Every structure is written in structure tokens, then in C-alpha cells.
Short mmCIF file of C-alpha atoms and ligand atoms in Angstrom, two decimals:
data_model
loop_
_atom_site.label_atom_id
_atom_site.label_comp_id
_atom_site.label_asym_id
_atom_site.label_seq_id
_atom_site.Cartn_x
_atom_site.Cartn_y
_atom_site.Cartn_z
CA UNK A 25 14.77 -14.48 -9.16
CA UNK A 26 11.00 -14.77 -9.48
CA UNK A 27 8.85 -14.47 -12.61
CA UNK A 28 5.73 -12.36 -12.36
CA UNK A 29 2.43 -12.22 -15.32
CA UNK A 30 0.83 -9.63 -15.46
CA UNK A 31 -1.39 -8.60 -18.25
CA UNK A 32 -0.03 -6.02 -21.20
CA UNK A 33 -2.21 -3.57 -21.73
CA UNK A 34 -6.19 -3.65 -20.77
CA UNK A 35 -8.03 -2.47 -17.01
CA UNK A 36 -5.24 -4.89 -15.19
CA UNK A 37 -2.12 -3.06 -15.99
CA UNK A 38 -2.42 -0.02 -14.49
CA UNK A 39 -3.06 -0.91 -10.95
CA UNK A 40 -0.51 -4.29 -11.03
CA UNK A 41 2.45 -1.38 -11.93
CA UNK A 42 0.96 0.88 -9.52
CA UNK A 43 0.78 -1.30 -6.33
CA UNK A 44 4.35 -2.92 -7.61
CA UNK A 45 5.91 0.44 -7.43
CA UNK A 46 3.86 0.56 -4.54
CA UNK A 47 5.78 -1.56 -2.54
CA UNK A 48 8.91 -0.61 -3.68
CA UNK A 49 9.62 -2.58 -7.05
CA UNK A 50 11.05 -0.19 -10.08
CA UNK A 51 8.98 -0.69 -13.28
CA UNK A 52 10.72 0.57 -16.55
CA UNK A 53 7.34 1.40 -18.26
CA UNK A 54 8.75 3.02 -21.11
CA UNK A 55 11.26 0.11 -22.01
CA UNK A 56 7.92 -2.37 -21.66
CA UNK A 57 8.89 -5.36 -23.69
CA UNK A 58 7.73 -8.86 -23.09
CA UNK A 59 10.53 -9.17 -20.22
CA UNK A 60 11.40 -7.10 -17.73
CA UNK A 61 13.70 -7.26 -14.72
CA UNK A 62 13.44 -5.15 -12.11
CA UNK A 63 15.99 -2.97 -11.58
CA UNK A 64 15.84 -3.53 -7.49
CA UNK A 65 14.21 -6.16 -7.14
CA UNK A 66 14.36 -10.18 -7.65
CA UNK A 67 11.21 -9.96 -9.76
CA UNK A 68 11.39 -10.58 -13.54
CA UNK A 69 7.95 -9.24 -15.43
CA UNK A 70 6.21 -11.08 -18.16
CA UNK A 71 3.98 -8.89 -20.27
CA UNK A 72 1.13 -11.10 -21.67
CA UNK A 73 -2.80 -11.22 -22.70
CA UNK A 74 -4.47 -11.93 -19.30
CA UNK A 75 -6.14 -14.74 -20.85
CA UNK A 76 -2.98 -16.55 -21.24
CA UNK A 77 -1.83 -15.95 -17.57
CA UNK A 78 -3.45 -18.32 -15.76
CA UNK A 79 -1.36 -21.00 -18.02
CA UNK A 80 1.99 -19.57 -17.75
CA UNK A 81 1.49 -20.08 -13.84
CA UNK A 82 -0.13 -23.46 -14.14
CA UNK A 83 2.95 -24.75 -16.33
CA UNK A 84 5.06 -22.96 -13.99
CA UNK A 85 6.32 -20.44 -16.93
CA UNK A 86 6.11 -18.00 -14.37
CA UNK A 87 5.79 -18.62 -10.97
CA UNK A 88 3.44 -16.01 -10.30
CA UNK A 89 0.65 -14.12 -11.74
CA UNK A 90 -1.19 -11.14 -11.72
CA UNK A 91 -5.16 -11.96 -13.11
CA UNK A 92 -8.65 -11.59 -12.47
CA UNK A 93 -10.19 -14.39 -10.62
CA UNK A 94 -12.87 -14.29 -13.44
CA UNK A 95 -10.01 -15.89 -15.83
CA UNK A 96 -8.80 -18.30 -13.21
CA UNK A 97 -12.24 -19.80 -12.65
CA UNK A 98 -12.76 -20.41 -16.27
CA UNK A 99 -9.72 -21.92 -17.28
CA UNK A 100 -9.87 -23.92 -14.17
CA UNK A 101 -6.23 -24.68 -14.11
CA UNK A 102 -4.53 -25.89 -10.93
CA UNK A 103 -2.92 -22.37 -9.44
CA UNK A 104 -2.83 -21.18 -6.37
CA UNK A 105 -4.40 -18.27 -5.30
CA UNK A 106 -1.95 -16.47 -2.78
CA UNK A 107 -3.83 -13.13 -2.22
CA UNK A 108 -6.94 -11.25 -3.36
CA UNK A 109 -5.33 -7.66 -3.94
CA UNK A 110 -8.37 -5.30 -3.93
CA UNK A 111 -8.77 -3.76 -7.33
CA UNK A 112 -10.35 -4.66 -11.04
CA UNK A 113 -13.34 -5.57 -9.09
CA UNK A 114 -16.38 -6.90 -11.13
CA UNK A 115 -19.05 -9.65 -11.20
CA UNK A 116 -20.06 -11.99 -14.09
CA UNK A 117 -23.89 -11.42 -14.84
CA UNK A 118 -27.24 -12.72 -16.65
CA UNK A 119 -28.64 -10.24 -18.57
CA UNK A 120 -31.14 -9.98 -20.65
CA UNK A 121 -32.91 -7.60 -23.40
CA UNK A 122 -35.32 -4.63 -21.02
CA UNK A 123 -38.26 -5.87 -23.07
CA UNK A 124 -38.65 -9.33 -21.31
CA UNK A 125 -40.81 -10.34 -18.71
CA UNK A 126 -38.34 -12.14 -17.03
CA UNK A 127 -39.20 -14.72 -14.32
CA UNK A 128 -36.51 -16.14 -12.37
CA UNK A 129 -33.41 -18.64 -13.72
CA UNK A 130 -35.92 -20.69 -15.49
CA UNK A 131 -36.56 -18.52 -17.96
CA UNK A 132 -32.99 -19.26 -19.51
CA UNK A 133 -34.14 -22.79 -20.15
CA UNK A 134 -33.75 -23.23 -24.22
CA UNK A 135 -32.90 -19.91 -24.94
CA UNK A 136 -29.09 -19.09 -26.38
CA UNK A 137 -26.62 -17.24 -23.74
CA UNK A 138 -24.01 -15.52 -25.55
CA UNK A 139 -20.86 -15.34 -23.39
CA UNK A 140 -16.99 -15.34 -23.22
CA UNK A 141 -16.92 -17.38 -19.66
CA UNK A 142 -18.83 -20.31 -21.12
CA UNK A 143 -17.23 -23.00 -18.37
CA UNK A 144 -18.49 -20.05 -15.35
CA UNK A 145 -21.97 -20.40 -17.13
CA UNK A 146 -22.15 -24.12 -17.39
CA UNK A 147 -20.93 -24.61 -13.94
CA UNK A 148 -23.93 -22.02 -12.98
CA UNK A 149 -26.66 -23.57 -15.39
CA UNK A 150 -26.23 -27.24 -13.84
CA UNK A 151 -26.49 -25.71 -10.71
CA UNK A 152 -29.66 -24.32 -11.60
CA UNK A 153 -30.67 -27.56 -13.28
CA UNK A 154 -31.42 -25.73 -16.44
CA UNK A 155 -30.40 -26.50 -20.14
CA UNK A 156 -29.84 -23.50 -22.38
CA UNK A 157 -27.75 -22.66 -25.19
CA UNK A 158 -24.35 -21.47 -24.60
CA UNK A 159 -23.28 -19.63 -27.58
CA UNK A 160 -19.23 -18.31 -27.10
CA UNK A 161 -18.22 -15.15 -28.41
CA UNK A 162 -15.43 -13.37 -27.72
CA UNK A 163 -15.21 -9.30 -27.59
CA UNK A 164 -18.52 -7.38 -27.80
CA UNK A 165 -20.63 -9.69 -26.12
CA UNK A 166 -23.43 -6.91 -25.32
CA UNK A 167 -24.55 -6.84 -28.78
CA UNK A 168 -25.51 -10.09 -29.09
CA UNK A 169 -29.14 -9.93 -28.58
CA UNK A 170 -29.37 -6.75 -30.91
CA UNK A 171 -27.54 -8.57 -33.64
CA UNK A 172 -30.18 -11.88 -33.01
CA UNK A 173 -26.97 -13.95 -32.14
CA UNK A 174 -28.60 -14.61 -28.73
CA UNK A 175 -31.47 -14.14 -26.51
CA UNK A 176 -29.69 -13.30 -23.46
CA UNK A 177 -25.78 -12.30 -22.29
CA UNK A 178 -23.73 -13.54 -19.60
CA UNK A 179 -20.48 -11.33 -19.72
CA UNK A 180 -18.78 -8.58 -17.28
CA UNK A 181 -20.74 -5.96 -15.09
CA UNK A 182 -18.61 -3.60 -13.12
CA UNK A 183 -21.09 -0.19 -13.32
CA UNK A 184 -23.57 -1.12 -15.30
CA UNK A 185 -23.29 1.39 -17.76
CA UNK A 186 -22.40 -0.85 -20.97
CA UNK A 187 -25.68 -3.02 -20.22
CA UNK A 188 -28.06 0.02 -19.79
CA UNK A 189 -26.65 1.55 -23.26
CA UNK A 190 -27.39 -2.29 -24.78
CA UNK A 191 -31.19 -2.00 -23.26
CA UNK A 192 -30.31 -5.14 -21.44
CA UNK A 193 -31.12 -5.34 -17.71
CA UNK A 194 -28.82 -7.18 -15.18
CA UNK A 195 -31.02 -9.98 -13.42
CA UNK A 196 -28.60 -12.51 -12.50
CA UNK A 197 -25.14 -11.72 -10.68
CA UNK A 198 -23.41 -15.10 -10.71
CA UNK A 199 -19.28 -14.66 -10.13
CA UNK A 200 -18.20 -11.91 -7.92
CA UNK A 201 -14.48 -11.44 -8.94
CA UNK A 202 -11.13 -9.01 -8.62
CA UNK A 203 -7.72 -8.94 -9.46
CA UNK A 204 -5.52 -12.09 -7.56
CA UNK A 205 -2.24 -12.83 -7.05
CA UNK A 206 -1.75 -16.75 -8.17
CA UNK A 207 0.92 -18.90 -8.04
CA UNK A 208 1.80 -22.13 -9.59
CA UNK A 209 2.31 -23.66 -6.07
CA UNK A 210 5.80 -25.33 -7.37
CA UNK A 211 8.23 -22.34 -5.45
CA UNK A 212 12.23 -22.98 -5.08
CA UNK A 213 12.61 -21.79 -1.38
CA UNK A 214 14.40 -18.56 -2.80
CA UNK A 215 11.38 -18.05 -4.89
CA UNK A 216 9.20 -18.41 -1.64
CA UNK A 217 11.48 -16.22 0.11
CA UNK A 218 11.06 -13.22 -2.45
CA UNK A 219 7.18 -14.17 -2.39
CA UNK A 220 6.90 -14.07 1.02
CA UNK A 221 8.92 -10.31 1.28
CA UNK A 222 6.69 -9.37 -1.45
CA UNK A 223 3.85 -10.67 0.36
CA UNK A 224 4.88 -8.82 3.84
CA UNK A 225 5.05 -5.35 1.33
CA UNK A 226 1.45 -5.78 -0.18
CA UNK A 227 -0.07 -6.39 3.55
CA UNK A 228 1.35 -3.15 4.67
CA UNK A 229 0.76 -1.48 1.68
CA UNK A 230 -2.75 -2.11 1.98
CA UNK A 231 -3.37 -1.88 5.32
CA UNK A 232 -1.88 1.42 5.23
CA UNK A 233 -4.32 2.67 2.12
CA UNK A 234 -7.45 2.67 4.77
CA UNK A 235 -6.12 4.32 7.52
CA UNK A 236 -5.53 7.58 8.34
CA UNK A 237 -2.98 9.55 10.60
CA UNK A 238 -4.98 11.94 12.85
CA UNK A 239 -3.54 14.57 15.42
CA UNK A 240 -4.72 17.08 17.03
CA UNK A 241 -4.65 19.39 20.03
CA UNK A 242 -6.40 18.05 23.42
CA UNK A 243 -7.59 19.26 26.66
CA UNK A 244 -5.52 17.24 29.32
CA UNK A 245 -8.97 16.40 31.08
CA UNK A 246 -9.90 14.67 27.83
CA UNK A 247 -7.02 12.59 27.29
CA UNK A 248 -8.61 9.35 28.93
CA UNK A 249 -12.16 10.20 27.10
CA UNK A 250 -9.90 10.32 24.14
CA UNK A 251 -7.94 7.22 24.20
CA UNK A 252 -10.98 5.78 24.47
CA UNK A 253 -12.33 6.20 21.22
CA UNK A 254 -9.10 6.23 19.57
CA UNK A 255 -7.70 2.62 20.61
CA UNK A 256 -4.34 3.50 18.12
CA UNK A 257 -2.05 0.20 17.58
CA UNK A 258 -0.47 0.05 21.18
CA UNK A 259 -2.57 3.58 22.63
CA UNK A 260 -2.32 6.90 21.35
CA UNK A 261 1.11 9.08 21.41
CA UNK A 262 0.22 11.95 24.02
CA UNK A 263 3.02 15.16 24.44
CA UNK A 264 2.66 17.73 26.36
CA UNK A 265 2.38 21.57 25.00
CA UNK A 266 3.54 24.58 25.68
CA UNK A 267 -0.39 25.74 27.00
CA UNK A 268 -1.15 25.01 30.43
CA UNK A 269 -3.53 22.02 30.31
CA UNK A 270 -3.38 21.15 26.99
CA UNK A 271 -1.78 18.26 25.32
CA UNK A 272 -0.88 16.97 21.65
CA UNK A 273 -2.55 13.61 20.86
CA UNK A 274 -1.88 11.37 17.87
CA UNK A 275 -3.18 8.32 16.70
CA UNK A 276 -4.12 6.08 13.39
CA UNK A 277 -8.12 5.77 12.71
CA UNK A 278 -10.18 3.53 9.89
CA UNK A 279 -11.09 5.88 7.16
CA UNK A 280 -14.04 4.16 7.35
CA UNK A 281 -14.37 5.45 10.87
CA UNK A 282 -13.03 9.15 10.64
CA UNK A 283 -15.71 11.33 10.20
CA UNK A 284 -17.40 9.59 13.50
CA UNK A 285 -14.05 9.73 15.58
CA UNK A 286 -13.96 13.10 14.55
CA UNK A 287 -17.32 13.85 15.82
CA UNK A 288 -16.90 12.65 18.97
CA UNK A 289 -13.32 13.88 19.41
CA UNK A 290 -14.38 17.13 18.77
CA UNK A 291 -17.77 16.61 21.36
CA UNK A 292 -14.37 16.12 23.98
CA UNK A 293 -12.52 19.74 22.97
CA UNK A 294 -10.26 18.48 20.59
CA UNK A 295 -8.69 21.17 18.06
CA UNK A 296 -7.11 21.87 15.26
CA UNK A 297 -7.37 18.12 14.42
CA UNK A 298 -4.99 17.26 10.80
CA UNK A 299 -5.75 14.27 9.15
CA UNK A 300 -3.06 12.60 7.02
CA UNK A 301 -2.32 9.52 4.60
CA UNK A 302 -0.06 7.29 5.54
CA UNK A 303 2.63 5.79 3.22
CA UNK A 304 3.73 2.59 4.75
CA UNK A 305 2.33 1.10 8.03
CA UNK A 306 3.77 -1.76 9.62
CA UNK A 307 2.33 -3.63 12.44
O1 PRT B 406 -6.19 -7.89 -24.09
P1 PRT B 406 -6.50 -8.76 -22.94
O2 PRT B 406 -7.02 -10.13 -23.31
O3 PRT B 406 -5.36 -8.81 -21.96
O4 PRT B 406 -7.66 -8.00 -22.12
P2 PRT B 406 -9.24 -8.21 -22.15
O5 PRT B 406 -9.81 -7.28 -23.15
O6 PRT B 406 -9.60 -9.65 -22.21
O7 PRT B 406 -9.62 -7.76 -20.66
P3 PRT B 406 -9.81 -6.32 -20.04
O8 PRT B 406 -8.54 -5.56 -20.03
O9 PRT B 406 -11.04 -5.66 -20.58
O10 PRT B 406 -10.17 -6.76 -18.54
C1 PRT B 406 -9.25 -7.42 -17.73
C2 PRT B 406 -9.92 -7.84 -16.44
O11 PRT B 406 -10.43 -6.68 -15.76
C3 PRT B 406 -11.14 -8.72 -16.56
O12 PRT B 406 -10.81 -10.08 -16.77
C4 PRT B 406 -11.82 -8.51 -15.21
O13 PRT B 406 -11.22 -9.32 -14.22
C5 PRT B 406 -11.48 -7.05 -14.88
N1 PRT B 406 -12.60 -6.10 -15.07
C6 PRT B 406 -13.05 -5.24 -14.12
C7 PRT B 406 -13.33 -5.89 -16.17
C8 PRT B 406 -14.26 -4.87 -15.87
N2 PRT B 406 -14.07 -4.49 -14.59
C9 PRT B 406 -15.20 -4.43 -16.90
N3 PRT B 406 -16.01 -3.54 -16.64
N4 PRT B 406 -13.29 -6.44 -17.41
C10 PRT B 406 -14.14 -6.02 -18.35
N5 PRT B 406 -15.09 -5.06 -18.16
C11 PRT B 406 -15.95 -4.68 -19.32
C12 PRT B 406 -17.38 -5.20 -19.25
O14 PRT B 406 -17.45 -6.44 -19.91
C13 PRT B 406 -18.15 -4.15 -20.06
O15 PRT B 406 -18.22 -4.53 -21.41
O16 PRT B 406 -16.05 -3.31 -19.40
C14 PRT B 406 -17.27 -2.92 -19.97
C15 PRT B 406 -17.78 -1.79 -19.15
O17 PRT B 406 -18.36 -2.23 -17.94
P4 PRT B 406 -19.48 -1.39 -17.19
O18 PRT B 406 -20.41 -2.35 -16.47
O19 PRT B 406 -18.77 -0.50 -16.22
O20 PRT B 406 -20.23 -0.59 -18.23
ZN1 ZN B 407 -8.46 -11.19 -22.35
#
């Protein structure tokens, strides 16, 4: 049995229930209590704040943990960060009211920075070799400057949209961060060994989410052309059809690729090309 944190409620919890189902794990949402087991699965879930997550892991409360790098950095805790997992992305950012004329990083010498992540800040200021003000708030941070409680912000960006509505304009991006899976580093070998399965299920999982399944119907002349600019895993599956001199190809693309393969596929005679998702790949 393992013990997983992930956070409550809030941007986190959607997507850590979503790519645990993902790979396989049942998730009694409607039972949500501060415990969980898993009905099919080693994995025991512990609902918390995500503030508080880094320091079940560290203390070993739960072995694992489910938390924006953003909180790991600036509690600074010794965990283990196992793998980035691709969502909640955001970066930590300067800011500062539309009106001022700003300058460059020295402008921030003096002046009061109100912010929730006052250890990223420091950490950022002494690199800088600056001295300002760093004045901790917690919740509502973008209305600082409004409310005279600062002169500049240092808090979350993901669009942009929250700092725009402020009047405050983004002019430092500091800490790039997104979702992690940490660990306290202290694993029983079982608990390795159900890390490591559910390690093997997240790599599939999200290789599969940016590729695509393509088939389609092929001129037997263009077969070689073909396999050419779909290299596939091994090479591309090619069966014969019932038409004289034609063939059925298929083969798994980049999404980020597609519409290009598809160009030049199609340059070759392919037809009736289907493009599909793919569940689960493994290599
Ligand atoms: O209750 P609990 O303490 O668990 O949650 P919380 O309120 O402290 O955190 P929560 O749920 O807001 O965010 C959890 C994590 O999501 C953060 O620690 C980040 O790792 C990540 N994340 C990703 C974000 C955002 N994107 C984000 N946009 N966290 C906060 N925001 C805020 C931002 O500060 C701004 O005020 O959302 C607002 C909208 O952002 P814009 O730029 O899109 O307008
Ligand atoms: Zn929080």
C-alpha cells in the first residue's frame, strides 16, 4: 500500500483524478473524505490543502504527492521530485501597476512586493542583488497595489487575464512551474514497486495523449514513399486490399506532426486517410 496527496479541491484536483483514472486507478469521488483507498489499486488517497502537501511527503506522511512545483520550491523541503506530469502549468511573475515607467529589475529596489511565494522572491531578489520590501499576503494578491498595500505583485500568471483586469502589467516571469509528482525519497521496496507500475502507466498514458493513429488507403507504388515519412514504432503495418494495386497502410504520427504528414501523404495518393486517438500506447 502506498499513500498518495493530492490537493482537495482548487485547479489541482481535477486533472490528479483524471490522469489517476487515467491509468487505471478507481477514484470514489462522491465518497471523497480525507482517506481514500482505491478500490483496485495499492494506492491510498489523502485529500489535503496543496499547501500542506509538500510536508506530508517530506515527513513521509505520505509517500507521495501530487503538487505544483511552485509550492515545492517555496517550502523548500527535502522531496523528491519523481515526474513532471504536464498540467496546472503556470509561472510566478513581477508585476507591476500599467502606469509605471518601469525600467528593468532595479526598479524594485525599496519598493514593497506583495506576494504569497515570499522565499521564490527572496531567492530571485538576491539574485538580482536588489533589496525591496517583501510584504506576504495570502489570497488576493492582485489587489494589493489598488488597496496601497504594495507597489508591485509577485504572485501566479497562467493567462494573464487576472493581471490585465488589476491594470498591472507582467514584466518579470521568474518561476516557470506545473503540477509534479514528489516523493519523500524514504520507499519500502513494495512501495517502490507500486511507484514504479504507476510510473510505467503515466509514461504510456502520456505518450499516448500526443499521438495519433492514422490509416488510410495507399497506392502500392507509394508504399516505400510512404514509409518514409511515416517512420511508425518498428515501420508501418501494410495489408493488401481487395483493389488491384492498392494497399491499406497504418501507422502512429506526432499530433504535432499530422497536418504535415497528411500533406505529404496525400501529395503520394493516399485516401480516405482516418485519424484516431489512441487510449494506451506501449512501447
Ligand atoms: O485551497 P488550496 O490551498 O488547496 O488551493 P490554492 O487556492 O492555494 O491553490 P489553487 O487551487 O488556486 O492552485 C493550485 C495550483 O495550481 C497552484 O499552486 C499552481 O501550481 C497551479 N496554477 C496553475 C495556478 C494557476 N494556474 C493560476 N492561474 N494557481 C493559481 N492561479 C491563479 C492566479 O494567481 C490568478 O490569480 O489564478 C488566477 C487567474 O490566473 P490568470 O493569469 O489566468 O488570470
Ligand atoms: Zn494553497
Amino acid at each position: 500500500m502506498i499513500r498518495l496527496a493530492i490537493q482537495s479541491k482548487g485547479r489541482l484536483n481535477e486533472d490528479s483524478t483524471a490522469l489517476l483514472r487515467e491509468i487505471g486507478i478507481d477514484i470514489d469521488d462522491s465518497r471523497r473524505k480525507f482517506l481514500s483507498q482505491a478500490p483496485n489499486f495499492p494506492l491510498e488517497l489523502l485529500y489535503m490543502r496543496d499547501d500542506d502537501i509538500p510536508g506530508v511527503v517530506s515527513s513521509g506522511t505520505a509517500a507521495l504527492g501530487i503538487v505544483g512545483l511552485n509550492e515545492v520550491e517555496e517550502h523548500g523541503l527535502p522531496v523528491q521530485i519523481v515526474k513532471k506530469l504536464g498540467f496546472g502549468a503556470c509561472r510566478i511573475s513581477l508585476a507591476v501597476p500599467k502606469t509605471v515607467d518601469y525600467t528593468g529589475p532595479k526598479w524594485f529596489a525599496g519598493k514593497r512586493i506583495a506576494t504569497s511565494y515570499p522565499r521564490i522572491l527572496k531567492k530571485w531578489l538576491d539574485e538580482q542583488g536588489i533589496e525591496a520590501r517583501i510584504e506576504v499576503i495570502t489570497g488576493s494578491v492582485e489587489i494589493a497595489p489598488a488597496a496601497d498595500i504594495a507597489d508591485a505583485i509577485f504572485d501566479i500568471v497562467s493567462s494573464g487575464g487576472t493581471l490585465v483586469s488589476n491594470g498591472l502589467v507582467e514584466v518579470e516571469k521568474v518561476f516557470w512551474s506545473e503540477a509534479v509528482l514528489i516523493s519523500s525519497g524514504d520507499l519500502t521496496p513494495d512501495q517502490q514497486e507500486i511507484l514504479d507500475e504507476m510510473l510505467f502507466r503515466i509514461d504510456s498514458a502520456m505518450v499516448s495523449r500526443r499521438k495519433k493513429y492514422i490509416l488510410m488507403n495507399l497506392p502500392q507504388a507509394s508504399v516505400e514513399e510512404a514509409t518514409r515519412i511515416l517512420p511508425a514504432m518498428r515501420s508501418p503495418t501494410v495489408m493488401p486490399l481487395a483493389a488491384e494495386g492498392w494497399c491499406s497502410m497504418h501507422s502512429v504520427v506526432d499530433e504535432d506532426d499530422l497536418w504535415d504528414k497528411i500533406k505529404q501523404l496525400k501529395a503520394i495518393g493516399a485516401e480516405g486517410i482516418l485519424v484516431l486517438n489512441i487510449d494506451k500506447l506501449i512501447p
